[in-house]
Tab-separated table of C-alpha atoms in Angstrom:
chain	number	residue	atom	x	y	z
A	1	UNK	CA	-11.955	126.730	-9.797
A	2	UNK	CA	-10.991	123.947	-7.480
A	3	UNK	CA	-8.706	121.279	-8.999
A	4	UNK	CA	-9.432	117.869	-7.724
A	5	UNK	CA	-6.139	115.443	-8.276
A	6	UNK	CA	-6.838	111.166	-8.911
A	7	UNK	CA	-4.331	109.248	-8.304
A	8	UNK	CA	-6.401	106.023	-9.154
A	9	UNK	CA	-5.189	102.670	-6.967
A	10	UNK	CA	-4.938	100.022	-6.809
A	11	UNK	CA	-5.949	98.839	-10.334
A	12	UNK	CA	-4.954	101.407	-13.262
A	13	UNK	CA	-1.517	101.366	-11.154
A	14	UNK	CA	0.511	99.782	-14.526
A	15	UNK	CA	2.499	102.797	-14.874
A	16	UNK	CA	3.537	102.117	-11.345
A	17	UNK	CA	5.068	98.999	-12.218
A	18	UNK	CA	7.044	100.209	-14.487
A	19	UNK	CA	8.746	102.778	-11.700
A	20	UNK	CA	8.108	100.476	-8.911
A	21	UNK	CA	8.163	96.943	-10.032
A	22	UNK	CA	8.520	95.651	-6.130
A	23	UNK	CA	4.988	97.464	-5.802
A	24	UNK	CA	2.865	95.798	-8.692
A	25	UNK	CA	1.338	92.321	-8.702
A	26	UNK	CA	1.658	90.718	-12.155
A	27	UNK	CA	-1.076	91.645	-14.555
A	28	UNK	CA	-4.335	89.575	-14.493
A	29	UNK	CA	-4.714	89.365	-17.735
A	30	UNK	CA	-7.610	87.590	-17.809
A	31	UNK	CA	-9.570	90.278	-17.423
A	32	UNK	CA	-8.407	92.019	-20.411
A	33	UNK	CA	-11.140	92.884	-23.002
A	34	UNK	CA	-9.672	94.567	-25.630
A	35	UNK	CA	-6.120	96.277	-26.701
A	36	UNK	CA	-2.556	93.816	-26.633
A	37	UNK	CA	-1.738	91.823	-23.429
A	38	UNK	CA	0.209	93.620	-21.178
A	39	UNK	CA	3.265	92.394	-19.304
A	40	UNK	CA	4.242	93.229	-15.902
A	41	UNK	CA	7.348	96.047	-17.019
A	42	UNK	CA	6.157	96.855	-19.800
A	43	UNK	CA	4.769	99.893	-21.267
A	44	UNK	CA	1.239	99.159	-22.338
A	45	UNK	CA	-0.972	101.309	-25.108
A	46	UNK	CA	-3.722	98.911	-25.380
A	47	UNK	CA	-7.293	100.658	-23.689
A	48	UNK	CA	-7.861	97.650	-21.560
A	49	UNK	CA	-8.532	98.552	-18.079
A	50	UNK	CA	-8.596	96.016	-14.575
A	51	UNK	CA	-5.733	94.080	-14.734
A	52	UNK	CA	-3.145	95.724	-12.983
A	53	UNK	CA	-2.649	96.059	-8.938
A	54	UNK	CA	-0.597	96.749	-6.399
A	55	UNK	CA	0.545	94.412	-3.465
A	56	UNK	CA	-1.980	95.243	-1.250
A	57	UNK	CA	-0.027	94.036	1.685
A	58	UNK	CA	3.446	95.215	1.543
A	59	UNK	CA	4.654	98.041	4.056
A	60	UNK	CA	6.661	99.426	1.026
A	61	UNK	CA	3.303	99.912	-1.172
A	62	UNK	CA	1.597	101.901	2.201
A	63	UNK	CA	4.587	103.925	2.307
A	64	UNK	CA	4.336	104.905	-1.355
A	65	UNK	CA	0.562	105.492	-0.823
A	66	UNK	CA	1.473	108.065	1.767
A	67	UNK	CA	3.843	109.595	0.084
A	68	UNK	CA	1.905	109.980	-3.045
A	69	UNK	CA	-0.620	111.734	-1.579
A	70	UNK	CA	1.567	113.691	0.773
A	71	UNK	CA	2.783	115.109	-2.247
A	72	UNK	CA	-0.618	116.009	-4.145
A	73	UNK	CA	-2.143	117.352	-0.693
A	74	UNK	CA	0.874	119.720	-0.299
A	75	UNK	CA	0.447	120.252	-4.421
A	76	UNK	CA	-3.182	121.644	-3.796
A	77	UNK	CA	-5.105	124.031	-1.465
A	78	UNK	CA	-8.212	122.362	-2.300
A	79	UNK	CA	-10.464	119.611	0.077
A	80	UNK	CA	-10.186	116.825	-2.073
A	81	UNK	CA	-8.076	113.718	-2.664
A	82	UNK	CA	-9.293	111.521	-5.555
A	83	UNK	CA	-7.489	107.912	-4.516
A	84	UNK	CA	-9.480	105.922	-7.023
A	85	UNK	CA	-10.985	102.898	-6.290
A	86	UNK	CA	-12.617	101.600	-9.859
A	87	UNK	CA	-12.171	98.796	-12.154
A	88	UNK	CA	-10.276	97.085	-9.522
A	89	UNK	CA	-10.691	93.412	-11.364
A	90	UNK	CA	-7.339	92.489	-10.947
A	91	UNK	CA	-7.560	93.508	-6.778
A	92	UNK	CA	-9.366	90.251	-4.483
A	93	UNK	CA	-11.930	91.669	-2.600
A	94	UNK	CA	-10.072	91.193	0.453
A	95	UNK	CA	-7.589	93.215	-0.748
A	96	UNK	CA	-9.461	95.518	-1.904
A	97	UNK	CA	-11.215	96.577	0.852
A	98	UNK	CA	-8.073	96.506	2.793
A	99	UNK	CA	-6.533	99.511	0.160
A	100	UNK	CA	-9.352	101.252	0.594
A	101	UNK	CA	-9.009	101.492	3.935
A	102	UNK	CA	-5.900	102.338	4.380
A	103	UNK	CA	-5.673	104.842	1.270
A	104	UNK	CA	-8.849	106.926	2.174
A	105	UNK	CA	-7.408	107.206	6.191
A	106	UNK	CA	-3.934	107.823	4.670
A	107	UNK	CA	-5.478	110.743	3.174
A	108	UNK	CA	-7.543	111.828	6.439
A	109	UNK	CA	-4.761	112.046	8.801
A	110	UNK	CA	-3.698	114.903	5.532
A	111	UNK	CA	-6.409	116.850	6.911
A	112	UNK	CA	-8.333	116.354	2.940
A	113	UNK	CA	-11.271	114.344	2.599
A	114	UNK	CA	-10.662	111.298	0.604
A	115	UNK	CA	-13.059	111.125	-2.741
A	116	UNK	CA	-13.189	107.438	-4.734
A	117	UNK	CA	-15.664	105.891	-7.524
A	118	UNK	CA	-18.604	103.978	-5.799
A	119	UNK	CA	-17.189	100.603	-5.906
A	120	UNK	CA	-15.394	101.392	-2.624
A	121	UNK	CA	-18.501	101.669	-0.837
A	122	UNK	CA	-18.050	97.867	-0.543
A	123	UNK	CA	-15.138	98.422	2.023
A	124	UNK	CA	-16.601	98.227	5.699
A	125	UNK	CA	-13.213	100.555	6.652
A	126	UNK	CA	-13.757	103.344	4.511
A	127	UNK	CA	-13.463	106.601	6.075
A	128	UNK	CA	-15.896	108.256	7.104
A	129	UNK	CA	-17.089	111.306	5.299
A	130	UNK	CA	-15.057	109.591	2.373
A	131	UNK	CA	-17.047	111.468	-0.538
A	132	UNK	CA	-17.979	108.371	-3.564
A	133	UNK	CA	-18.224	108.861	-7.565
A	134	UNK	CA	-20.616	107.148	-8.870
A	135	UNK	CA	-20.256	106.237	-12.709
A	136	UNK	CA	-22.854	103.468	-13.381
A	137	UNK	CA	-25.892	104.114	-15.353
A	138	UNK	CA	-28.866	106.414	-14.635
A	139	UNK	CA	-30.951	103.183	-13.850
A	140	UNK	CA	-28.190	102.063	-11.882
A	141	UNK	CA	-27.442	98.017	-12.248
A	142	UNK	CA	-25.995	94.755	-10.000
A	143	UNK	CA	-24.789	96.632	-6.214
A	144	UNK	CA	-24.002	99.987	-7.614
A	145	UNK	CA	-26.714	102.032	-5.930
A	146	UNK	CA	-26.031	99.769	-2.963
A	147	UNK	CA	-22.342	101.018	-2.916
A	148	UNK	CA	-23.011	104.531	-4.024
A	149	UNK	CA	-26.022	105.015	-0.557
A	150	UNK	CA	-22.838	103.562	1.793
A	151	UNK	CA	-20.730	106.702	1.327
A	152	UNK	CA	-23.888	108.844	2.341
A	153	UNK	CA	-24.192	106.517	5.371
A	154	UNK	CA	-20.991	107.037	6.487
A	155	UNK	CA	-21.497	110.718	6.415
A	156	UNK	CA	-20.082	111.238	3.068
A	157	UNK	CA	-21.690	112.734	-0.505
A	158	UNK	CA	-22.379	111.837	-4.027
A	159	UNK	CA	-20.557	113.161	-6.882
A	160	UNK	CA	-23.192	111.718	-9.914
A	161	UNK	CA	-21.463	110.798	-13.462
A	162	UNK	CA	-23.924	108.616	-15.002
A	163	UNK	CA	-21.996	107.491	-17.854
A	164	UNK	CA	-24.912	106.591	-19.794
A	165	UNK	CA	-25.628	110.445	-19.697
A	166	UNK	CA	-22.876	112.550	-19.028
A	167	UNK	CA	-19.784	110.456	-19.674
A	168	UNK	CA	-18.613	112.945	-23.161
A	169	UNK	CA	-16.428	110.305	-24.443
A	170	UNK	CA	-19.572	108.413	-25.699
A	171	UNK	CA	-19.981	108.353	-29.057
A	172	UNK	CA	-23.222	111.725	-29.637
A	173	UNK	CA	-24.560	109.984	-32.964
A	174	UNK	CA	-23.479	105.937	-33.938
A	175	UNK	CA	-21.679	107.233	-36.536
A	176	UNK	CA	-19.214	109.661	-34.618
A	177	UNK	CA	-15.690	108.821	-35.543
A	178	UNK	CA	-15.084	109.746	-31.593
A	179	UNK	CA	-16.244	107.528	-29.276
A	180	UNK	CA	-17.613	104.756	-27.339
A	181	UNK	CA	-20.663	103.370	-27.210
A	182	UNK	CA	-20.721	101.197	-24.092
A	183	UNK	CA	-22.797	103.400	-21.666
A	184	UNK	CA	-25.914	101.956	-23.236
A	185	UNK	CA	-24.907	103.038	-27.192
A	186	UNK	CA	-24.429	106.295	-28.229
A	187	UNK	CA	-25.359	109.410	-25.667
A	188	UNK	CA	-27.398	111.853	-27.351
A	189	UNK	CA	-28.446	115.269	-26.625
A	190	UNK	CA	-31.901	114.086	-25.590
A	191	UNK	CA	-30.224	111.351	-23.207
A	192	UNK	CA	-27.833	113.766	-22.054
A	193	UNK	CA	-30.559	116.126	-20.708
A	194	UNK	CA	-33.138	113.540	-19.783
A	195	UNK	CA	-32.268	112.767	-16.165
A	196	UNK	CA	-32.338	113.973	-13.274
A	197	UNK	CA	-29.533	114.114	-10.180
A	198	UNK	CA	-31.507	113.523	-7.395
A	199	UNK	CA	-33.613	110.354	-8.934
A	200	UNK	CA	-30.775	108.112	-9.227
A	201	UNK	CA	-29.699	106.306	-6.347
A	202	UNK	CA	-32.339	105.953	-4.104
A	203	UNK	CA	-32.108	106.351	-0.552
A	204	UNK	CA	-29.767	109.299	-1.365
A	205	UNK	CA	-31.863	113.230	-1.029
A	206	UNK	CA	-30.407	115.876	-2.977
A	207	UNK	CA	-28.112	117.316	0.689
A	208	UNK	CA	-25.936	114.199	-0.373
A	209	UNK	CA	-25.209	115.071	-3.449
A	210	UNK	CA	-22.296	117.123	-3.370
A	211	UNK	CA	-22.681	117.700	-7.761
A	212	UNK	CA	-22.678	116.359	-10.985
A	213	UNK	CA	-19.380	115.657	-13.411
A	214	UNK	CA	-19.385	114.900	-16.761
A	215	UNK	CA	-15.827	113.030	-17.404
A	216	UNK	CA	-14.150	112.968	-21.143
A	217	UNK	CA	-11.897	110.224	-20.819
A	218	UNK	CA	-9.519	110.489	-23.966
A	219	UNK	CA	-8.821	107.094	-25.579
A	220	UNK	CA	-9.974	108.400	-29.022
A	221	UNK	CA	-9.112	111.863	-28.755
A	222	UNK	CA	-5.936	113.061	-30.177
A	223	UNK	CA	-6.467	117.226	-30.469
A	224	UNK	CA	-8.510	120.094	-29.174
A	225	UNK	CA	-11.054	119.947	-31.966
A	226	UNK	CA	-11.776	116.552	-30.528
A	227	UNK	CA	-12.525	117.545	-27.361
A	228	UNK	CA	-14.842	120.179	-28.910
A	229	UNK	CA	-16.661	117.667	-31.115
A	230	UNK	CA	-17.124	115.343	-27.780
A	231	UNK	CA	-17.658	118.182	-24.947
A	232	UNK	CA	-20.361	120.168	-27.043
A	233	UNK	CA	-23.272	120.564	-27.249
A	234	UNK	CA	-23.729	118.163	-24.535
A	235	UNK	CA	-21.527	119.908	-21.301
A	236	UNK	CA	-24.188	122.511	-21.834
A	237	UNK	CA	-27.083	119.782	-21.105
A	238	UNK	CA	-24.378	118.636	-18.122
A	239	UNK	CA	-24.568	121.840	-16.575
A	240	UNK	CA	-28.498	122.765	-16.675
A	241	UNK	CA	-29.100	118.893	-15.122
A	242	UNK	CA	-26.375	119.871	-12.198
A	243	UNK	CA	-27.565	123.618	-12.001
A	244	UNK	CA	-31.062	123.982	-12.101
A	245	UNK	CA	-34.025	123.168	-10.740
A	246	UNK	CA	-35.997	119.481	-11.586
A	247	UNK	CA	-38.843	121.934	-11.475
A	248	UNK	CA	-37.964	124.882	-13.255
A	249	UNK	CA	-40.076	126.303	-15.439
A	250	UNK	CA	-37.848	126.030	-18.103
A	251	UNK	CA	-36.697	122.829	-17.508
A	252	UNK	CA	-37.589	120.594	-20.218
A	253	UNK	CA	-36.185	118.874	-23.558
A	254	UNK	CA	-38.008	121.663	-25.863
A	255	UNK	CA	-36.855	124.680	-23.844
A	256	UNK	CA	-33.809	122.921	-23.433
A	257	UNK	CA	-33.341	122.360	-27.301
A	258	UNK	CA	-34.447	125.689	-28.252
A	259	UNK	CA	-31.641	127.722	-26.142
A	260	UNK	CA	-28.693	125.690	-26.915
A	261	UNK	CA	-29.521	126.554	-31.100
A	262	UNK	CA	-29.523	130.054	-29.952
A	263	UNK	CA	-25.719	129.722	-28.669
A	264	UNK	CA	-24.716	128.460	-32.197
A	265	UNK	CA	-23.060	131.936	-33.498
A	266	UNK	CA	-21.575	132.553	-29.657
A	267	UNK	CA	-19.810	129.903	-29.595
A	268	UNK	CA	-18.742	129.821	-33.013
A	269	UNK	CA	-17.186	132.888	-32.152
A	270	UNK	CA	-15.320	131.414	-29.595
A	271	UNK	CA	-13.838	129.135	-32.006
A	272	UNK	CA	-15.502	126.053	-30.152
A	273	UNK	CA	-15.923	123.635	-33.102
A	274	UNK	CA	-19.169	121.556	-31.750
A	275	UNK	CA	-21.138	119.418	-33.788
A	276	UNK	CA	-24.105	120.509	-35.454
A	277	UNK	CA	-26.213	117.549	-34.007
A	278	UNK	CA	-29.491	117.170	-36.162
A	279	UNK	CA	-31.622	116.836	-32.592
A	280	UNK	CA	-30.876	121.187	-32.544
A	281	UNK	CA	-32.473	124.220	-34.657
A	282	UNK	CA	-29.375	126.087	-34.333
A	283	UNK	CA	-29.496	129.550	-35.150
A	284	UNK	CA	-27.264	130.950	-37.802
């Protein structure tokens, strides 16, 4: 297993402003969609996103970015460092492009491969070879596919994390007490299984796909039991989709639901507290 550290910039940086207020722009509160209103220099406990930004053109910010990633590079033997780049709604396109170019170049200079969310593909100065991570939908909307393709066009590869298939923080059922529904509603096990990585972004072939990641963001998670309830059994669908040929003999929903049902006793023995979704004929 290789741990890939992510320090998400230039958005998702409200915490930076608490420790280094001279590096942070004032929150762009107009982009907050939910939760309390953030105030510069004060802890924020809401779950709104997109409001924070660094002061992109300051040399002190550049030095901070270099220091952060130099320290992370020393901590990990792995080849990748993730600098984020998503939901930077409090940063102008010009500033965002400048930051992406600078941050990806700084990571490359450390001998590591930069990784960024797909929005960074919009920046012309993105370092060649940067890996992109796509978090749009299985059927991409807006410019998501174009931005994702840009990584491959510049010699990089793609990690696929379509939110409406493998975001494990989505509700598995409409009545689940945990999770969200913003990614096209609840993500059932059947929907988590019904996609193929090579068919998500047009113009990106299998050789350009580095892998699949199933994120589990934890705004609604408080315990290990909560993690189990959101991850299982959908993590099994993510694993099969990522690691099995699209044309495999058992690559079908009917086959998968039968086989995953047989894992119930094993998971129970291992102490995994999975929800017994009605979609599956569980072995007892």
